[in-house]
Amino acid sequence: MKEKVCLVTGANRGIGKATALGLALRGATVIIHCRNRQLGETAREEIVAKTGNAAIEVMVADLASLEAVRRLAEAVQRRHATLHVLVNNAGLAKRRHTLTEDGFETTFAVNHLAPLLLTNLLLDILKGSAPARIVNLASMVHRWGRISFHDLMGQRHYSMGRAYNQSKLANVLFTYELARRLDGTGVAANCVHPGMVVSDLGREYTGFMGLIANKLWRPFMRSPERGAETVIYLASSPEVAGVTGKYFANRRAVRSSRASHDPALAQRLWEVSERLTGLA
Ligand SMILES: NC(=O)c1ccc[n+]([C@@H]2O[C@H](COP(=O)([O-])OP(=O)(O)OC[C@H]3O[C@@H](n4cnc5c(N)ncnc54)[C@H](OP(=O)(O)O)[C@@H]3O)[C@@H](O)[C@H]2O)c1
């Protein structure tokens, strides 16, 4: 990965940090995106110390703000002439219904709209750096997700599971539609289920769900390093050069849900998201 420039979002902890570390170990220049400068700098110091790779830099943006996403895309292109890998990793699960400054439900905004906007704003630099790769962090829970066009922002009904599952189905639909649109450009787009990983994703779980997710399941869950393996594989391995439009788990392309393979649904979601993010 020497001479390769990689951007990993949400790279100050969890799977994102493990991914950044893995790419740094392979010699890449890695941009660690985070929303808190101090947490980003701490992660940077740790990665530099563990890998001996000093080509690690921090960029800050709150992905709950479309304006901040735009500034992040600008900053990447101002600092770098090439970008070979974009890992859309940052994500969250919100227990309560909240709206972003743009008026969007936060889970949908951070997990789906932000990576869609960031990716589209970086497409020119990715195409210019081809062969290039985009890796989106989805999840097996996309199987329980539904895109509720009548209530995308959860204003009528909201639950953490419903919002999170919807956003993860959106990640898979986005990946497939993106791969179709990128056909022939030398830019690959794939998505990943990293496994059940011990991380801070369940930090807002409380009560019974908190007990299950943060205590009882823990012994059976993967470390972030193990969760990042397939992400790093898709971002860097020659074995998957040219592979695009796939959903991966455990380093293998596996079949995602039936709904995720509906091209009309993917196109409709793309068009709605384009309007919401101001891309259209
Ligand atoms: N853990 C699992 O079992 C699992 C399973 C399937 C899929 N995934 C997916 O894997 C990805 C990484 O999750 P993780 O488990 O590593 O979770 P995590 O430990 O909670 O890390 C999430 C990262 O995203 C960042 N982030 C959250 N909201 C943000 C915002 N508004 N702006 C900028 N950055 C933001 C966090 O920053 P802060 O540190 O500032 O909060 C953190 O760096 C997510 O997309 C998740 O859906 C995880």
Tab-separated table of C-alpha atoms and ligand atoms in Angstrom:
chain	number	residue	atom	x	y	z
A	1	MET	CA	0.000	0.000	0.000
A	2	LYS	CA	3.021	2.311	-0.267
A	3	GLU	CA	2.156	5.416	-2.335
A	4	LYS	CA	-1.557	4.771	-1.637
A	5	VAL	CA	-3.680	7.379	0.120
A	6	CYS	CA	-6.564	6.078	2.242
A	7	LEU	CA	-9.343	7.867	4.092
A	8	VAL	CA	-11.051	6.021	6.943
A	9	THR	CA	-14.033	7.711	8.583
A	10	GLY	CA	-14.674	7.232	12.297
A	11	ALA	CA	-11.098	6.052	12.757
A	12	ASN	CA	-10.464	7.186	16.323
A	13	ARG	CA	-11.875	3.982	17.843
A	14	GLY	CA	-13.383	0.579	17.151
A	15	ILE	CA	-13.291	-1.015	13.714
A	16	GLY	CA	-12.243	2.251	12.062
A	17	LYS	CA	-9.128	2.610	14.189
A	18	ALA	CA	-8.207	-1.038	13.617
A	19	THR	CA	-8.687	-0.509	9.866
A	20	ALA	CA	-6.501	2.600	9.863
A	21	LEU	CA	-3.845	0.710	11.811
A	22	GLY	CA	-3.939	-2.218	9.371
A	23	LEU	CA	-3.574	0.085	6.360
A	24	ALA	CA	-0.770	2.015	8.088
A	25	LEU	CA	1.045	-1.278	8.775
A	26	ARG	CA	0.918	-1.925	5.031
A	27	GLY	CA	2.662	1.384	4.371
A	28	ALA	CA	-0.272	3.527	3.227
A	29	THR	CA	-0.745	7.210	3.907
A	30	VAL	CA	-3.837	7.208	6.102
A	31	ILE	CA	-6.207	10.071	6.799
A	32	ILE	CA	-7.948	9.400	10.082
A	33	HIS	CA	-11.303	11.108	10.106
A	34	CYS	CA	-12.896	11.768	13.503
A	35	ARG	CA	-15.277	14.267	15.041
A	36	ASN	CA	-13.131	15.121	18.030
A	37	ARG	CA	-9.620	16.455	17.339
A	38	GLN	CA	-8.198	15.211	20.646
A	39	LEU	CA	-9.479	11.638	20.151
A	40	GLY	CA	-8.111	11.700	16.607
A	41	GLU	CA	-4.667	12.859	17.727
A	42	THR	CA	-4.541	10.138	20.404
A	43	ALA	CA	-5.416	7.502	17.793
A	44	ARG	CA	-2.819	8.952	15.422
A	45	GLU	CA	-0.081	8.762	18.057
A	46	GLU	CA	-1.008	5.153	18.842
A	47	ILE	CA	-0.989	4.133	15.174
A	48	VAL	CA	2.333	5.865	14.473
A	49	ALA	CA	3.896	4.225	17.549
A	50	LYS	CA	2.610	0.754	16.658
A	51	THR	CA	3.395	0.853	12.931
A	52	GLY	CA	6.362	3.198	12.602
A	53	ASN	CA	4.424	4.851	9.772
A	54	ALA	CA	4.424	8.623	10.257
A	55	ALA	CA	2.207	9.332	7.226
A	56	ILE	CA	-0.947	9.463	9.331
A	57	GLU	CA	-3.018	12.613	9.527
A	58	VAL	CA	-6.167	13.672	11.307
A	59	MET	CA	-9.159	15.414	9.754
A	60	VAL	CA	-12.124	16.520	11.820
A	61	ALA	CA	-15.772	16.636	10.766
A	62	ASP	CA	-19.089	15.943	12.431
A	63	LEU	CA	-20.833	13.776	9.850
A	64	ALA	CA	-24.190	14.817	11.265
A	65	SER	CA	-23.683	18.079	9.345
A	66	LEU	CA	-23.835	18.146	5.544
A	67	GLU	CA	-21.788	21.331	5.573
A	68	ALA	CA	-19.059	19.575	7.603
A	69	VAL	CA	-19.093	16.651	5.145
A	70	ARG	CA	-18.554	19.111	2.295
A	71	ARG	CA	-15.680	20.771	4.165
A	72	LEU	CA	-14.099	17.362	4.797
A	73	ALA	CA	-14.250	16.481	1.085
A	74	GLU	CA	-12.681	19.847	0.245
A	75	ALA	CA	-9.924	19.381	2.843
A	76	VAL	CA	-9.021	15.941	1.477
A	77	GLN	CA	-8.730	17.316	-2.048
A	78	ARG	CA	-6.797	20.387	-0.950
A	79	ARG	CA	-4.216	18.259	0.878
A	80	HIS	CA	-3.959	15.347	-1.551
A	81	ALA	CA	-3.728	14.963	-5.312
A	82	THR	CA	-4.786	11.300	-5.118
A	83	LEU	CA	-7.113	9.111	-3.069
A	84	HIS	CA	-7.023	5.358	-3.584
A	85	VAL	CA	-9.187	4.043	-0.753
A	86	LEU	CA	-12.257	5.448	0.950
A	87	VAL	CA	-13.582	3.455	3.920
A	88	ASN	CA	-16.999	4.722	5.013
A	89	ASN	CA	-16.872	3.314	8.519
A	90	ALA	CA	-18.279	5.963	10.895
A	91	GLY	CA	-21.643	5.006	12.284
A	92	LEU	CA	-23.883	5.176	15.295
A	93	ALA	CA	-27.103	3.914	16.803
A	94	LYS	CA	-29.293	6.511	18.524
A	95	ARG	CA	-31.651	5.388	21.251
A	96	ARG	CA	-33.829	8.464	21.030
A	97	HIS	CA	-35.175	10.250	17.996
A	98	THR	CA	-32.992	13.285	17.327
A	99	LEU	CA	-32.646	15.616	14.377
A	100	THR	CA	-29.443	16.994	12.900
A	101	GLU	CA	-28.878	20.679	12.157
A	102	ASP	CA	-30.126	19.893	8.625
A	103	GLY	CA	-33.382	18.499	10.039
A	104	PHE	CA	-32.651	14.813	9.337
A	105	GLU	CA	-32.965	11.881	11.725
A	106	THR	CA	-29.441	11.448	13.089
A	107	THR	CA	-28.936	7.714	12.367
A	108	PHE	CA	-30.075	8.099	8.777
A	109	ALA	CA	-27.990	11.247	8.349
A	110	VAL	CA	-24.715	9.901	9.789
A	111	ASN	CA	-24.935	6.281	8.598
A	112	HIS	CA	-26.373	6.863	5.124
A	113	LEU	CA	-26.573	10.473	3.924
A	114	ALA	CA	-23.064	11.438	5.069
A	115	PRO	CA	-21.219	8.568	3.334
A	116	LEU	CA	-23.350	9.030	0.215
A	117	LEU	CA	-22.494	12.727	0.056
A	118	LEU	CA	-18.823	12.277	0.978
A	119	THR	CA	-18.374	9.524	-1.610
A	120	ASN	CA	-20.010	11.534	-4.374
A	121	LEU	CA	-17.903	14.594	-3.564
A	122	LEU	CA	-14.746	12.442	-3.714
A	123	LEU	CA	-15.622	10.542	-6.900
A	124	ASP	CA	-13.494	12.679	-9.197
A	125	ILE	CA	-10.327	12.261	-7.143
A	126	LEU	CA	-11.032	8.513	-6.737
A	127	LYS	CA	-11.566	8.097	-10.486
A	128	GLY	CA	-8.416	10.092	-11.158
A	129	SER	CA	-6.487	7.758	-8.827
A	130	ALA	CA	-7.904	4.514	-10.285
A	131	PRO	CA	-7.602	1.681	-9.524
A	132	ALA	CA	-9.360	2.834	-6.382
A	133	ARG	CA	-11.633	1.198	-3.845
A	134	ILE	CA	-14.593	2.210	-1.721
A	135	VAL	CA	-15.521	0.044	1.251
A	136	ASN	CA	-18.773	0.683	3.117
A	137	LEU	CA	-19.443	-0.712	6.582
A	138	ALA	CA	-22.866	-2.325	6.437
A	139	SER	CA	-24.138	-5.064	8.752
A	140	MET	CA	-26.009	-8.342	8.689
A	141	VAL	CA	-28.889	-6.508	10.392
A	142	HIS	CA	-29.642	-4.950	7.003
A	143	ARG	CA	-31.683	-8.138	6.559
A	144	TRP	CA	-34.260	-6.786	9.033
A	145	GLY	CA	-34.162	-3.298	7.564
A	146	ARG	CA	-36.831	-1.580	5.511
A	147	ILE	CA	-36.588	1.697	3.660
A	148	SER	CA	-39.678	3.543	4.918
A	149	PHE	CA	-40.001	6.225	2.261
A	150	HIS	CA	-43.210	7.440	3.953
A	151	ASP	CA	-41.266	7.974	7.222
A	152	LEU	CA	-37.556	8.046	6.359
A	153	MET	CA	-36.800	10.325	9.301
A	154	GLY	CA	-38.686	8.232	11.862
A	155	GLN	CA	-41.054	11.059	12.728
A	156	ARG	CA	-44.090	8.782	12.951
A	157	HIS	CA	-42.441	5.706	14.461
A	158	TYR	CA	-38.986	5.576	15.910
A	159	SER	CA	-36.947	2.848	17.512
A	160	MET	CA	-33.204	2.450	17.593
A	161	GLY	CA	-33.373	-0.934	15.876
A	162	ARG	CA	-35.682	0.273	13.140
A	163	ALA	CA	-33.536	3.332	12.382
A	164	TYR	CA	-30.239	1.428	12.533
A	165	ASN	CA	-31.454	-1.499	10.402
A	166	GLN	CA	-32.877	0.909	7.819
A	167	SER	CA	-29.548	2.740	7.644
A	168	LYS	CA	-27.602	-0.503	7.186
A	169	LEU	CA	-29.931	-1.677	4.379
A	170	ALA	CA	-29.381	1.767	2.854
A	171	ASN	CA	-25.606	1.113	3.004
A	172	VAL	CA	-25.968	-2.089	0.967
A	173	LEU	CA	-28.381	-0.521	-1.558
A	174	PHE	CA	-26.044	2.466	-1.889
A	175	THR	CA	-23.047	0.195	-2.499
A	176	TYR	CA	-24.784	-1.760	-5.254
A	177	GLU	CA	-26.116	1.369	-6.988
A	178	LEU	CA	-22.703	3.033	-6.673
A	179	ALA	CA	-20.977	0.006	-8.210
A	180	ARG	CA	-23.430	0.116	-11.140
A	181	ARG	CA	-22.754	3.810	-11.670
A	182	LEU	CA	-18.966	3.314	-11.403
A	183	ASP	CA	-18.855	0.494	-13.925
A	184	GLY	CA	-15.815	0.930	-16.173
A	185	THR	CA	-14.175	3.688	-14.099
A	186	GLY	CA	-11.662	1.501	-12.234
A	187	VAL	CA	-13.259	2.408	-8.905
A	188	ALA	CA	-14.642	-0.594	-7.015
A	189	ALA	CA	-17.376	-0.354	-4.376
A	190	ASN	CA	-18.085	-3.133	-1.913
A	191	CYS	CA	-19.648	-3.431	1.520
A	192	VAL	CA	-18.904	-5.495	4.583
A	193	HIS	CA	-20.473	-7.150	7.560
A	194	PRO	CA	-17.567	-7.086	10.039
A	195	GLY	CA	-19.130	-9.620	12.436
A	196	MET	CA	-20.378	-8.867	15.936
A	197	VAL	CA	-17.597	-6.676	17.257
A	198	VAL	CA	-16.880	-5.415	20.756
A	199	SER	CA	-17.001	-1.655	20.326
A	200	ASP	CA	-18.776	1.465	21.536
A	201	LEU	CA	-21.560	1.188	18.979
A	202	GLY	CA	-23.976	-0.051	21.643
A	203	ARG	CA	-23.136	2.781	24.022
A	204	GLU	CA	-26.728	4.048	24.026
A	205	TYR	CA	-28.244	0.637	24.747
A	206	THR	CA	-29.700	0.549	28.225
A	207	GLY	CA	-31.758	-1.882	30.287
A	208	PHE	CA	-32.240	-5.382	28.963
A	209	MET	CA	-30.754	-4.626	25.512
A	210	GLY	CA	-27.747	-3.003	27.160
A	211	LEU	CA	-27.226	-6.072	29.301
A	212	ILE	CA	-27.391	-8.357	26.271
A	213	ALA	CA	-25.342	-6.239	23.860
A	214	ASN	CA	-22.708	-4.922	26.215
A	215	LYS	CA	-22.319	-7.766	28.722
A	216	LEU	CA	-23.830	-11.170	27.849
A	217	TRP	CA	-22.794	-11.226	24.171
A	218	ARG	CA	-19.307	-9.853	24.787
A	219	PRO	CA	-17.519	-13.177	25.200
A	220	PHE	CA	-18.836	-14.259	21.790
A	221	MET	CA	-17.969	-11.063	19.985
A	222	ARG	CA	-14.891	-10.232	17.913
A	223	SER	CA	-12.175	-7.768	18.684
A	224	PRO	CA	-12.114	-4.619	16.512
A	225	GLU	CA	-8.909	-5.955	14.907
A	226	ARG	CA	-10.679	-9.138	13.852
A	227	GLY	CA	-13.714	-7.100	12.719
A	228	ALA	CA	-11.452	-4.947	10.549
A	229	GLU	CA	-9.885	-7.907	8.732
A	230	THR	CA	-12.381	-8.086	5.865
A	231	VAL	CA	-12.420	-4.288	5.573
A	232	ILE	CA	-8.627	-4.202	5.206
A	233	TYR	CA	-8.784	-7.148	2.808
A	234	LEU	CA	-11.254	-5.305	0.547
A	235	ALA	CA	-9.251	-2.094	0.784
A	236	SER	CA	-5.870	-3.583	0.017
A	237	SER	CA	-5.690	-7.187	-1.155
A	238	PRO	CA	-4.706	-7.960	-4.760
A	239	GLU	CA	-7.044	-10.964	-4.476
A	240	VAL	CA	-10.060	-8.680	-4.790
A	241	ALA	CA	-8.687	-6.279	-7.397
A	242	GLY	CA	-11.541	-5.526	-9.799
A	243	VAL	CA	-14.207	-7.096	-7.561
A	244	THR	CA	-17.090	-4.659	-7.184
A	245	GLY	CA	-20.737	-4.498	-6.137
A	246	LYS	CA	-20.459	-7.246	-3.529
A	247	TYR	CA	-21.379	-7.761	0.099
A	248	PHE	CA	-18.588	-9.439	2.070
A	249	ALA	CA	-18.297	-11.260	5.379
A	250	ASN	CA	-15.296	-13.202	6.593
A	251	ARG	CA	-13.356	-12.302	3.435
A	252	ARG	CA	-15.943	-13.887	1.183
A	253	ALA	CA	-18.628	-12.438	-1.030
A	254	VAL	CA	-21.945	-13.607	0.389
A	255	ARG	CA	-25.525	-12.987	-0.641
A	256	SER	CA	-27.230	-10.032	0.978
A	257	SER	CA	-30.992	-9.747	1.512
A	258	ARG	CA	-33.537	-9.866	-1.277
A	259	ALA	CA	-34.550	-6.248	-0.724
A	260	SER	CA	-30.937	-5.121	-1.084
A	261	HIS	CA	-30.892	-6.596	-4.604
A	262	ASP	CA	-33.878	-4.551	-5.787
A	263	PRO	CA	-32.410	-2.077	-8.326
A	264	ALA	CA	-35.583	0.034	-8.398
A	265	LEU	CA	-35.395	0.448	-4.614
A	266	ALA	CA	-31.690	1.330	-4.822
A	267	GLN	CA	-32.329	3.905	-7.527
A	268	ARG	CA	-35.233	5.478	-5.665
A	269	LEU	CA	-33.167	5.709	-2.469
A	270	TRP	CA	-30.283	7.230	-4.441
A	271	GLU	CA	-32.526	9.877	-5.996
A	272	VAL	CA	-34.183	10.780	-2.693
A	273	SER	CA	-30.770	10.950	-0.975
A	274	GLU	CA	-29.370	13.100	-3.777
A	275	ARG	CA	-32.169	15.592	-3.214
A	276	LEU	CA	-31.779	15.537	0.582
A	277	THR	CA	-28.033	16.149	0.407
A	278	GLY	CA	-28.287	18.795	-2.288
A	279	LEU	CA	-26.343	16.713	-4.804
A	280	ALA	CA	-29.189	16.654	-7.318
B	1	LIG	N1	-19.654	-3.373	16.235
B	1	LIG	C1	-20.357	-4.214	15.510
B	1	LIG	O1	-20.699	-5.336	15.956
B	1	LIG	C2	-20.760	-3.858	14.097
B	1	LIG	C3	-21.469	-4.816	13.354
B	1	LIG	C4	-21.853	-4.498	12.059
B	1	LIG	C5	-21.522	-3.268	11.517
B	1	LIG	N2	-20.842	-2.342	12.256
B	1	LIG	C6	-20.528	-1.047	11.643
B	1	LIG	O2	-19.150	-0.775	11.782
B	1	LIG	C7	-18.932	0.654	11.784
B	1	LIG	C8	-17.993	1.011	12.930
B	1	LIG	O3	-18.642	0.716	14.147
B	1	LIG	P1	-17.887	0.360	15.516
B	1	LIG	O4	-18.515	-0.899	15.996
B	1	LIG	O5	-16.424	0.449	15.350
B	1	LIG	O6	-18.478	1.550	16.434
B	1	LIG	P2	-17.772	2.628	17.410
B	1	LIG	O7	-16.732	1.983	18.242
B	1	LIG	O8	-18.916	3.296	18.094
B	1	LIG	O9	-17.064	3.637	16.390
B	1	LIG	C9	-17.848	4.468	15.565
B	1	LIG	C10	-16.996	5.578	14.990
B	1	LIG	O10	-17.860	6.437	14.212
B	1	LIG	C11	-17.673	7.769	14.690
B	1	LIG	N3	-18.873	8.601	14.567
B	1	LIG	C12	-20.091	8.372	15.081
B	1	LIG	N4	-20.896	9.413	14.827
B	1	LIG	C13	-20.159	10.330	14.152
B	1	LIG	C14	-20.425	11.627	13.634
B	1	LIG	N5	-21.603	12.236	13.782
B	1	LIG	N6	-19.431	12.265	12.973
B	1	LIG	C15	-18.220	11.703	12.852
B	1	LIG	N7	-17.899	10.492	13.328
B	1	LIG	C16	-18.862	9.808	13.978
B	1	LIG	C17	-17.311	7.616	16.162
B	1	LIG	O11	-16.726	8.807	16.655
B	1	LIG	P3	-16.761	9.152	18.260
B	1	LIG	O12	-15.641	8.347	18.853
B	1	LIG	O13	-16.532	10.618	18.311
B	1	LIG	O14	-18.103	8.740	18.762
B	1	LIG	C18	-16.339	6.451	16.066
B	1	LIG	O15	-15.089	6.890	15.613
B	1	LIG	C19	-20.316	1.290	11.876
B	1	LIG	O16	-20.699	1.735	10.591
B	1	LIG	C20	-21.212	0.137	12.319
B	1	LIG	O17	-22.536	0.296	11.875
B	1	LIG	C21	-20.445	-2.615	13.539
